[in-house]
Coordinates of C-alpha atoms in Angstrom, one line a residue:
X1 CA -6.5 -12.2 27.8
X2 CA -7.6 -8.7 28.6
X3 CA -7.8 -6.6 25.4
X4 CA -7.3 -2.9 25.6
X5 CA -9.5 -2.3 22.5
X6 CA -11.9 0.7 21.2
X7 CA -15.6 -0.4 20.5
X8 CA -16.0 -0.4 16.5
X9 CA -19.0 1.9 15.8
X10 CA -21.6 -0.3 15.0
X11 CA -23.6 0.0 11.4
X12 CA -26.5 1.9 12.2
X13 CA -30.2 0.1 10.7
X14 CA -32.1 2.0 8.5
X15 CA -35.0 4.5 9.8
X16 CA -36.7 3.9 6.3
X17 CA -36.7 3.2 3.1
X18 CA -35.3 6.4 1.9
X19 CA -32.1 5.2 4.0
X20 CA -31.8 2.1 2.0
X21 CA -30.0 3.4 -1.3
X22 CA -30.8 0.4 -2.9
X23 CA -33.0 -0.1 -6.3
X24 CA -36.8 0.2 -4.8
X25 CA -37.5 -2.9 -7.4
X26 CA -34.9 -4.9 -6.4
X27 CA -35.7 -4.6 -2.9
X28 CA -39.2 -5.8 -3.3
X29 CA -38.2 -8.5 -5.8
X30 CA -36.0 -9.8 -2.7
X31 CA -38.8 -9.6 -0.1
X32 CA -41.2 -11.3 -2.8
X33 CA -38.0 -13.8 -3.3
X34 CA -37.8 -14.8 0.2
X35 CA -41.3 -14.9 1.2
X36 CA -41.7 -17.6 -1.9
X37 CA -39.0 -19.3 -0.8
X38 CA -39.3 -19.3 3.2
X39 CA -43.0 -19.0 3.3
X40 CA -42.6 -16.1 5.7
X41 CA -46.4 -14.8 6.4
X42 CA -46.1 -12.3 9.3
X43 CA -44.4 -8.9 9.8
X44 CA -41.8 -10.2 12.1
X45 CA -41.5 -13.5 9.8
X46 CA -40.3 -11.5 6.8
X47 CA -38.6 -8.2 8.7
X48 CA -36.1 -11.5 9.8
X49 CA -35.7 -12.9 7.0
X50 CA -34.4 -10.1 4.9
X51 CA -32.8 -8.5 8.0
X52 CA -34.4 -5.7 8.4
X53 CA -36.3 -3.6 10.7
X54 CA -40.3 -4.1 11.1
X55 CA -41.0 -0.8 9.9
X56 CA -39.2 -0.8 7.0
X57 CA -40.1 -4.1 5.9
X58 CA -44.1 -2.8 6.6
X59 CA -43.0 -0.1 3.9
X60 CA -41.6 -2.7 1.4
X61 CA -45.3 -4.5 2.0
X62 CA -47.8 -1.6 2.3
X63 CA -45.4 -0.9 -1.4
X64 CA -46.0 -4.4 -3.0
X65 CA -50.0 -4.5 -1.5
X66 CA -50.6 -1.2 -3.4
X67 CA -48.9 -3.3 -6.7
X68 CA -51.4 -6.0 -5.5
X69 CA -48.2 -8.7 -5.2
X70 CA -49.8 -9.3 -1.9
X71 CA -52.4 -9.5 0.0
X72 CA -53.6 -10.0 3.5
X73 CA -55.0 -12.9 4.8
X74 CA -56.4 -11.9 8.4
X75 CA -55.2 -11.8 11.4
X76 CA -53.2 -14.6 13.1
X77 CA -54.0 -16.7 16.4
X78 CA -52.5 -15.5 19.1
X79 CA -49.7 -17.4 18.7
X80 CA -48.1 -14.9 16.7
X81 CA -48.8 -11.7 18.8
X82 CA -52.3 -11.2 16.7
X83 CA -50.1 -10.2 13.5
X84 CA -51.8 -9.9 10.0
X85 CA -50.7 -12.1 7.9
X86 CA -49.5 -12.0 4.2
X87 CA -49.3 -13.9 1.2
X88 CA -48.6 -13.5 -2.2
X89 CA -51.0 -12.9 -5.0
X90 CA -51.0 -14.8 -7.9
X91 CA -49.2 -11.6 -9.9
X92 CA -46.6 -11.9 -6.7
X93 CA -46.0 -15.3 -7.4
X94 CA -45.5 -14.6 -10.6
X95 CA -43.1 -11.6 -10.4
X96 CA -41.8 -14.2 -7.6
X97 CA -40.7 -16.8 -10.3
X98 CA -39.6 -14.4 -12.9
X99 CA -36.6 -12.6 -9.9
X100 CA -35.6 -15.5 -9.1
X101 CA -34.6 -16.8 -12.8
X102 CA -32.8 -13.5 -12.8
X103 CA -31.3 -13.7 -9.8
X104 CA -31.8 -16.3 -7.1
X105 CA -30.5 -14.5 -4.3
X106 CA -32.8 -14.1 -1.5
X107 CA -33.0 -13.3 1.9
X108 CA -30.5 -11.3 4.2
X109 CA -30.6 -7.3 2.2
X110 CA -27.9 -6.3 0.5
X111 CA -25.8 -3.5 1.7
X112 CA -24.8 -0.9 -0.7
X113 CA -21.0 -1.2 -1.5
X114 CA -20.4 3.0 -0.9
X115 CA -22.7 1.9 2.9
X116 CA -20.6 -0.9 3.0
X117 CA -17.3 1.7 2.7
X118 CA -18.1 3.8 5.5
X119 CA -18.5 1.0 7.6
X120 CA -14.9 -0.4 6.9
X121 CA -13.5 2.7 7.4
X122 CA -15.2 2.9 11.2
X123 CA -13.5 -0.3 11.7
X124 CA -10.6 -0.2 9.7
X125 CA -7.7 -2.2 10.7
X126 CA -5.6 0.5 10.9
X127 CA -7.4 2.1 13.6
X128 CA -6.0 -0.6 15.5
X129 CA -3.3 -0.2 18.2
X130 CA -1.9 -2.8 19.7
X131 CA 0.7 -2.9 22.9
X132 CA 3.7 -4.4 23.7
X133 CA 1.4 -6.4 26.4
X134 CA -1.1 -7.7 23.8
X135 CA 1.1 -9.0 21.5
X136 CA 3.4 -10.7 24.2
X137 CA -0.3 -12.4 25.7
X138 CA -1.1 -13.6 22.0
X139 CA 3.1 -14.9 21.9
X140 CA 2.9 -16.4 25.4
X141 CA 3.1 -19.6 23.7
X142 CA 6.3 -19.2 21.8
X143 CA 9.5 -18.6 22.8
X144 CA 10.6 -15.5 20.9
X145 CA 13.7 -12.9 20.9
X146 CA 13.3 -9.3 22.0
X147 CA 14.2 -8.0 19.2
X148 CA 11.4 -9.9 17.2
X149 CA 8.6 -8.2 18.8
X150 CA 10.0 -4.8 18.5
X151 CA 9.8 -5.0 14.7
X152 CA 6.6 -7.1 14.7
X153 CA 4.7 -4.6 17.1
X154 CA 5.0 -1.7 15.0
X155 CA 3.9 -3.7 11.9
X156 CA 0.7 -5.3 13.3
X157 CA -0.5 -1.6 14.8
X158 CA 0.3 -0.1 11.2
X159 CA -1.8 -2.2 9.2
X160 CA 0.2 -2.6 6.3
X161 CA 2.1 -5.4 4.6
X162 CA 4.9 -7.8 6.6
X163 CA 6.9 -9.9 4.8
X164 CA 8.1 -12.6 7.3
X165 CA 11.3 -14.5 5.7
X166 CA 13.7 -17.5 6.7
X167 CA 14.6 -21.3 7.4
X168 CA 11.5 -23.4 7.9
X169 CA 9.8 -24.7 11.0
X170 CA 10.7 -21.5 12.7
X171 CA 7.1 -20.4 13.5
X172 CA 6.1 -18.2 11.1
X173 CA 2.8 -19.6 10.7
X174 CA 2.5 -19.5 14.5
X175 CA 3.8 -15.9 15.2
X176 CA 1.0 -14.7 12.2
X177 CA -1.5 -16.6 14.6
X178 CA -0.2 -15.1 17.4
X179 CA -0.7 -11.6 15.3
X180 CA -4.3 -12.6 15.0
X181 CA -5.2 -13.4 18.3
X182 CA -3.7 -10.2 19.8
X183 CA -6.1 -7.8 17.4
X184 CA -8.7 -9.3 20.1
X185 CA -11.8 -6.7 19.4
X186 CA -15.0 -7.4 16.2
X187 CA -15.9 -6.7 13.2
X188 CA -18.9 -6.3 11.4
X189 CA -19.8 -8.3 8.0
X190 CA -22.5 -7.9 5.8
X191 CA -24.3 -11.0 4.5
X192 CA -23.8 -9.5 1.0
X193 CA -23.1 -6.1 -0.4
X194 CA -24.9 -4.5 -3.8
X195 CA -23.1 -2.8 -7.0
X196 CA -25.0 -1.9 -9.8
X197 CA -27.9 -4.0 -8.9
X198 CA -25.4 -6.9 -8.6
X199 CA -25.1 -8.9 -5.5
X200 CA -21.8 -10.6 -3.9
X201 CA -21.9 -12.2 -1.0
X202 CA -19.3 -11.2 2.0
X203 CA -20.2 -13.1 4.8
X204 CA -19.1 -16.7 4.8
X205 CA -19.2 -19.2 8.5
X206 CA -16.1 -20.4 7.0
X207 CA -13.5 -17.6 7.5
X208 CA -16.1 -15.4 10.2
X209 CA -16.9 -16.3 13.5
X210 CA -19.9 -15.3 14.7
X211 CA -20.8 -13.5 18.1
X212 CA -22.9 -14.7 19.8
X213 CA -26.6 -12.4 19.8
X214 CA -29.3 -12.4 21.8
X215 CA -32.4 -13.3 20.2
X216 CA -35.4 -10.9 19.2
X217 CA -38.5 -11.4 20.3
X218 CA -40.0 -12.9 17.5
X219 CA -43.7 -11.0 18.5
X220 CA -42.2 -7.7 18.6
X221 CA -41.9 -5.5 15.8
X222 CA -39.4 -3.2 17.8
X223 CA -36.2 -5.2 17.1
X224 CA -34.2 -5.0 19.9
X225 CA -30.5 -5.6 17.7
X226 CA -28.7 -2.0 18.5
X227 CA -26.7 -2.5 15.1
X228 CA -28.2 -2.8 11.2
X229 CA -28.7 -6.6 11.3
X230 CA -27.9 -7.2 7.4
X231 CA -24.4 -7.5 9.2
X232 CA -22.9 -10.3 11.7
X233 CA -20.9 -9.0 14.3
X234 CA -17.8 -11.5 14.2
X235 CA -14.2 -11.6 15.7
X236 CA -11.9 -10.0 13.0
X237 CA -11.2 -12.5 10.5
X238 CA -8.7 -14.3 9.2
X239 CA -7.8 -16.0 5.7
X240 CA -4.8 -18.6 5.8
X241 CA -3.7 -19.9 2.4
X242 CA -0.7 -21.9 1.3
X243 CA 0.8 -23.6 -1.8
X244 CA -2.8 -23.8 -3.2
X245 CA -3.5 -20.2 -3.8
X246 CA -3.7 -18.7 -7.5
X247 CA -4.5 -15.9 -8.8
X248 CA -8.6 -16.8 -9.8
X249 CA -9.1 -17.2 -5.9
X250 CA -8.4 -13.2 -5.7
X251 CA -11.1 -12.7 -8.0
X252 CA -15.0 -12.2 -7.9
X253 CA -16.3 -15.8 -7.9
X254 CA -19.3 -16.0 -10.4
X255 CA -22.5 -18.2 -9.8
X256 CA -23.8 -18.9 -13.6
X257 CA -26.7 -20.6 -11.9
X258 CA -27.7 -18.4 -8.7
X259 CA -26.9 -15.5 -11.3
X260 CA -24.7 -14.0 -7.9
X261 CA -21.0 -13.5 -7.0
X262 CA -19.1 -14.3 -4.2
X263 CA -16.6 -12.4 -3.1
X264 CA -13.1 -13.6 -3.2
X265 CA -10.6 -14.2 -0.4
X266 CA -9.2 -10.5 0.2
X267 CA -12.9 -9.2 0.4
X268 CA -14.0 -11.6 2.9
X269 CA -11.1 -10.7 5.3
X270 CA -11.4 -7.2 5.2
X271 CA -10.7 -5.8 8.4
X272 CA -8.8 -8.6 9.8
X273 CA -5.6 -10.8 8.3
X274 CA -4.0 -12.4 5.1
X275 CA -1.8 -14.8 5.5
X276 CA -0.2 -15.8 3.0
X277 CA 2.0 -18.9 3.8
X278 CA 4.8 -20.9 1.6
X279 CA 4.7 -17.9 -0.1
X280 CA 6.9 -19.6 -3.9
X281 CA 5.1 -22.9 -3.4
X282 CA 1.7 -21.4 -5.4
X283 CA 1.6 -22.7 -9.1
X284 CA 2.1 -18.7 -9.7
X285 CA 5.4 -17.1 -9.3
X286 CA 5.4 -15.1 -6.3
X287 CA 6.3 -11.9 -8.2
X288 CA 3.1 -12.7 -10.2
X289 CA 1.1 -13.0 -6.9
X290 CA 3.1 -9.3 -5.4
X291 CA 2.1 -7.9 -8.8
X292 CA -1.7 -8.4 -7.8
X293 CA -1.2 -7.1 -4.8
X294 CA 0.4 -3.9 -5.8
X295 CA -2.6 -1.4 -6.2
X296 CA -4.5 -2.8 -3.1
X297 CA -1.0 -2.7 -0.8
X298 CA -0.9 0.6 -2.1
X299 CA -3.6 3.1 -2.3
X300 CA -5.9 0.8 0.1
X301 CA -8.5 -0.4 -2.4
X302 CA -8.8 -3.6 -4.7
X303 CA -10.3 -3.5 -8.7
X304 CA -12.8 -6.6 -9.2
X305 CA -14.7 -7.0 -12.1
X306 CA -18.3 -8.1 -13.1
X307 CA -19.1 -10.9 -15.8
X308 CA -19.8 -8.1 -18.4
X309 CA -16.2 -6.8 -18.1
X310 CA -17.1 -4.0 -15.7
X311 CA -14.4 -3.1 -13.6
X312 CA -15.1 -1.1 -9.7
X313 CA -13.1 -0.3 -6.5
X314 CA -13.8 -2.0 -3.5
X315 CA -12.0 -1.2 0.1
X316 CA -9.0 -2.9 1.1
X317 CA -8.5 -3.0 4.8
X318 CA -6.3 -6.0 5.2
X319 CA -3.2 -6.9 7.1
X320 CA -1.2 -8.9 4.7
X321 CA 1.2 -11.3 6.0
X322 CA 3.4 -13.0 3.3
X323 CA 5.4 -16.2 5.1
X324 CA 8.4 -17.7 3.1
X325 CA 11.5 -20.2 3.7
X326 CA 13.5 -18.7 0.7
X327 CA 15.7 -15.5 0.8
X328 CA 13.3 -12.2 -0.5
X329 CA 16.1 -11.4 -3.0
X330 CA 15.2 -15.0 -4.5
X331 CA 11.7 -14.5 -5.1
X332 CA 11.3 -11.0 -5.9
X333 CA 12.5 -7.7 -7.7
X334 CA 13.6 -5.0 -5.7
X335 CA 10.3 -3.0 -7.3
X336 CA 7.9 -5.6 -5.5
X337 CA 10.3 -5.4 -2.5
X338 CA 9.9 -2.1 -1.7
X339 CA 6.1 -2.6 -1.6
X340 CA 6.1 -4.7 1.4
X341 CA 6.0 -2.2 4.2
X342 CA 7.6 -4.7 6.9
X343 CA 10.4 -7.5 6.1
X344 CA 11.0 -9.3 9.1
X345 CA 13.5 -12.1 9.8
X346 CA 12.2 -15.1 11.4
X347 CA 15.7 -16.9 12.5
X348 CA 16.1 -20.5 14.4
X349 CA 16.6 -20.2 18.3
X350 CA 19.9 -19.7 20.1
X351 CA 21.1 -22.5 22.2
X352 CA 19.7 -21.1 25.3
X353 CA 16.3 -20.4 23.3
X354 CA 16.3 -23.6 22.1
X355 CA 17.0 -25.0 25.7
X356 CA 13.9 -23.3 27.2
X357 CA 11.3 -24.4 24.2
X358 CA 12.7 -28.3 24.8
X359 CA 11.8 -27.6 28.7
X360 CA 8.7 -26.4 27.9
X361 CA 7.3 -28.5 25.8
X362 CA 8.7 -31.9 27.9
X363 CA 6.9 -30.5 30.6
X364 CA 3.4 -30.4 28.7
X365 CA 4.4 -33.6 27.4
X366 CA 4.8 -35.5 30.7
X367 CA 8.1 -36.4 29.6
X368 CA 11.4 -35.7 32.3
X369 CA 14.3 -34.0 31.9
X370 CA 17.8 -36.2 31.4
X371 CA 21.0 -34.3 31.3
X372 CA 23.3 -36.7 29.9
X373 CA 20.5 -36.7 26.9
X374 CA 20.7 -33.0 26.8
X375 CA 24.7 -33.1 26.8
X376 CA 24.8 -35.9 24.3
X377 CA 22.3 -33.8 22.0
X378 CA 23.9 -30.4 22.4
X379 CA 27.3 -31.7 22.1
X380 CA 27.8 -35.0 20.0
X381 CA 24.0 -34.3 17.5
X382 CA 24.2 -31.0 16.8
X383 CA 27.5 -30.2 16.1
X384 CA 26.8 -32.7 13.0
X385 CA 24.6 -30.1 11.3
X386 CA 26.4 -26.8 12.6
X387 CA 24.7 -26.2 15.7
X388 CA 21.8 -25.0 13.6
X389 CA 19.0 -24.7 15.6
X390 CA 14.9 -24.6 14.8
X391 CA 12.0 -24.1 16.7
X392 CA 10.0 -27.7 15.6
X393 CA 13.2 -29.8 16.7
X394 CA 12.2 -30.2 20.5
X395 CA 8.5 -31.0 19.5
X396 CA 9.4 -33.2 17.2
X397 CA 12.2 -34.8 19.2
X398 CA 10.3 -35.4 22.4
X399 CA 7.1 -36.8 20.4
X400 CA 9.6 -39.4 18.4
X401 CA 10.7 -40.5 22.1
X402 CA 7.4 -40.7 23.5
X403 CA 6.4 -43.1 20.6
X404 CA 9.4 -45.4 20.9
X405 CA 8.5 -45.5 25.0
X406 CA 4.6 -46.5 24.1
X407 CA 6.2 -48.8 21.5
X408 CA 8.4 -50.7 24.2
X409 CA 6.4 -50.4 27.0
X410 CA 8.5 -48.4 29.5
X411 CA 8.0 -45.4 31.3
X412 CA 8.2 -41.6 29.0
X413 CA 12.5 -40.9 29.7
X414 CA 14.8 -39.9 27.5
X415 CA 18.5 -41.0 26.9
X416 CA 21.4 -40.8 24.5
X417 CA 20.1 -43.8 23.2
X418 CA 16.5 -42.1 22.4
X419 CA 17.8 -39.1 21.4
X420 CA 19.8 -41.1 18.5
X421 CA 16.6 -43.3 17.6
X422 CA 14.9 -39.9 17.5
X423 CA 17.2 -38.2 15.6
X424 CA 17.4 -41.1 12.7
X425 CA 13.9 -39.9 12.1
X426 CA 14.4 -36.0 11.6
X427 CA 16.8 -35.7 8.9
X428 CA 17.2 -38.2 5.5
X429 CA 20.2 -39.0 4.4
X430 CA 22.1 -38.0 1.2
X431 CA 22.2 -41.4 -0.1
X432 CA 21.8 -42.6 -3.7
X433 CA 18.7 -45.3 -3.4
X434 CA 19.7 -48.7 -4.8
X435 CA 17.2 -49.9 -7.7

């Protein structure tokens, strides 16, 4: 699909170590950290490691050679480009130990959280505009209304809350796919971001997808990466939850042995998507879950706080999609209502709707048409429940048919007869169970 998108501005790297505004010790204790740990001995080796440029990580060792926590060992074979090599001293192992039973975070630089802010806001997820194109692309699989895209347009290019609402196996959880897919353009996620000497890790292979880089040339100091490589460029991500979301998943996750944090769900999907689906199936009631929500829907930032009580704003540049089969009115106060930006409908499929998705997916299922199943379905099934129509019936439907055709042996067809055995298997009756 051809995406329309703007570049994000990419993080710039550092020039120096002036540029870093990090702690000067905790940088070093990091590069001591990781060279114990990864028994990185060259320029290149180490600059990698920590993810940063040659010449700043020269500084950060020309620094720690003057504190004689390391020391050269000679130059190289050529195999390495004829770079010096470096070890720690015995007082850099030391110090080595001593960081690491503070802290054992090593590796990939953190980025300092008010860095970390500009860069969201050079990507935000409001800066996003998407057309009536894009989304229909990313929808090209579903069979929607009009009149659904023309209130879900406006709420994916604004960025702000949508509160999708009605009967199940409608699509909601597809349509907030299909939300995702049409954004289209990256991001750019830092392995871990630093508050008050604190680190909290962002970037996690689970919810971010990676692109693709080409790789430096390990014997050059000049690294070729045209963005600050303590980030990972990735697609903009997405975080689907369900029934099994509370209220400590929104929270800074603490690591009493690494001495780190990890940071929670709403962190990790900044500039991308939410979902939250089954919304009233969570443990919590969902007014409890709105209530969270309330200052970061609001004023665009989140409060998390340290293990010493300490509490500190974070961005939050999230598209929040709550998905529910009960009626708004049910779940929450008209207070929490307001809150949600966007409250959009998600209704079962006319007949002729309906018609068209059965069509569609018989023909990806190999299995033909039959009209006298059609006419005994339209006219003697559903009239049973109301002529109430949903979007999972024909799926479900065709694959019960296609199962009782392997079963027997015979060709995929449909008939009134399969469209009864079929039906038996979609709805339970009201019947009291003989013990």
């Amino acid at each position: 699909m051809n995406m329309q998108t703007t570049a994000v501005m990419a993080p710039p790297a550092p020039k120096g170590l002036g540029e870093m505004r990090l702690p000067i010790v905790m940088m070093r204790d990091i590069m001591l950290k990781t060279i114990f740990r990864k028994n990185a001995d060259t320029v290149s080796e180490i600059a990698a490691a920590i993810c940063l440029p040659g010449s700043v990580t020269q500084e950060l060792i020309d620094m720690a050679r003057e504190q004689k926590l390391i020391e050269a060992t000679g130059t190289l074979n050529a195999n390495s480009g004829n770079e010096m090599g470096y070890q720690l001293t015995d007082a850099g192992k030391a110090r080595a130990l001593d960081a690491l039973s503070q802290s054992e975070y090593f590796g990939a630089m953190p980025v300092p959280l008010d860095v970390y802010r500009e860069q969201v806001e050079r990507q935000s997820i409001r800066n996003i505009q998407v057309t009536r194109d894009q989304l229909t692309g990313a929808m090209g699989h579903l069979v929607l209304p009009d009149s659904l895209l023309d209130q879900l347009g406006p709420a994916v290019s604004a960025g702000r809350s949508v509160l999708m609402y009605g009967p199940p196996g409608n699509g909601k959880s597809s349509i907030s796919n299909g939300i995702r897919d049409a954004l289209g353009d990256n991001v750019y996620v830092p392995y871990a971001i630093e508050y008050a000497g604190q680190v909290i890790t962002v970037y996690d292979p689970i919810v971010h997808t990676a692109i693709e880089q080409e790789a430096d040339d390990p014997n050059s100091l000049r690294r070729r990466k045209r963005f600050d490589s303590r980030y990972v460029q990735c697609e903009r991500p997405t975080v689907v939850t369900g029934g099994e979301l509370s209220l400590s998943m929104l929270d800074l996750v603490y690591n009493p042995t690494a001495r780190t944090y990890q940071a929670p769900l709403q962190l990790k999907s900044t500039g991308g998507i939410f979902i939250v689906d089954d919304l009233g199936r969570q443990q919590e009631p969902p007014q409890a879950l709105i209530n969270r929500w309330i200052v970061p829907l609001e004023e665009n930032k989140d409060i998390l706080g340290l293990q010493s009580g300490e509490k500190f704003e974070v961005p939050f540049d999230t598209l929040v999609i709550f998905s529910t089969n009960f009626h708004p009115n049910e779940i929450f106060d008209q207070a929490a209502l307001r809150r949600i930006f966007f409250k959009i409908k998600i209704d079962g499929p006319n007949q002729e709707n309906f018609l068209k998705i059965f069509a569609m997916v018989a023909r990806k299922r190999g299995m033909p048409l039959d009209e006298a199943a059609l006419v005994h379905l339209l006219k003697v099934k559903y009239p049973t429940i109301n002529n109430v129509y949903a979007n999972y019936q024909p799926i479900f439907l065709i694959d019960q048919m296609i199962s009782i055709c392997e079963f027997e042996g015979i060709p995929y067809q449909m008939s009134p007869d399969l469209i009864d055995r079929a039906w038996s298997n979609m709805f339970v009756k009201d019947e009291a169970i003989v013990k």
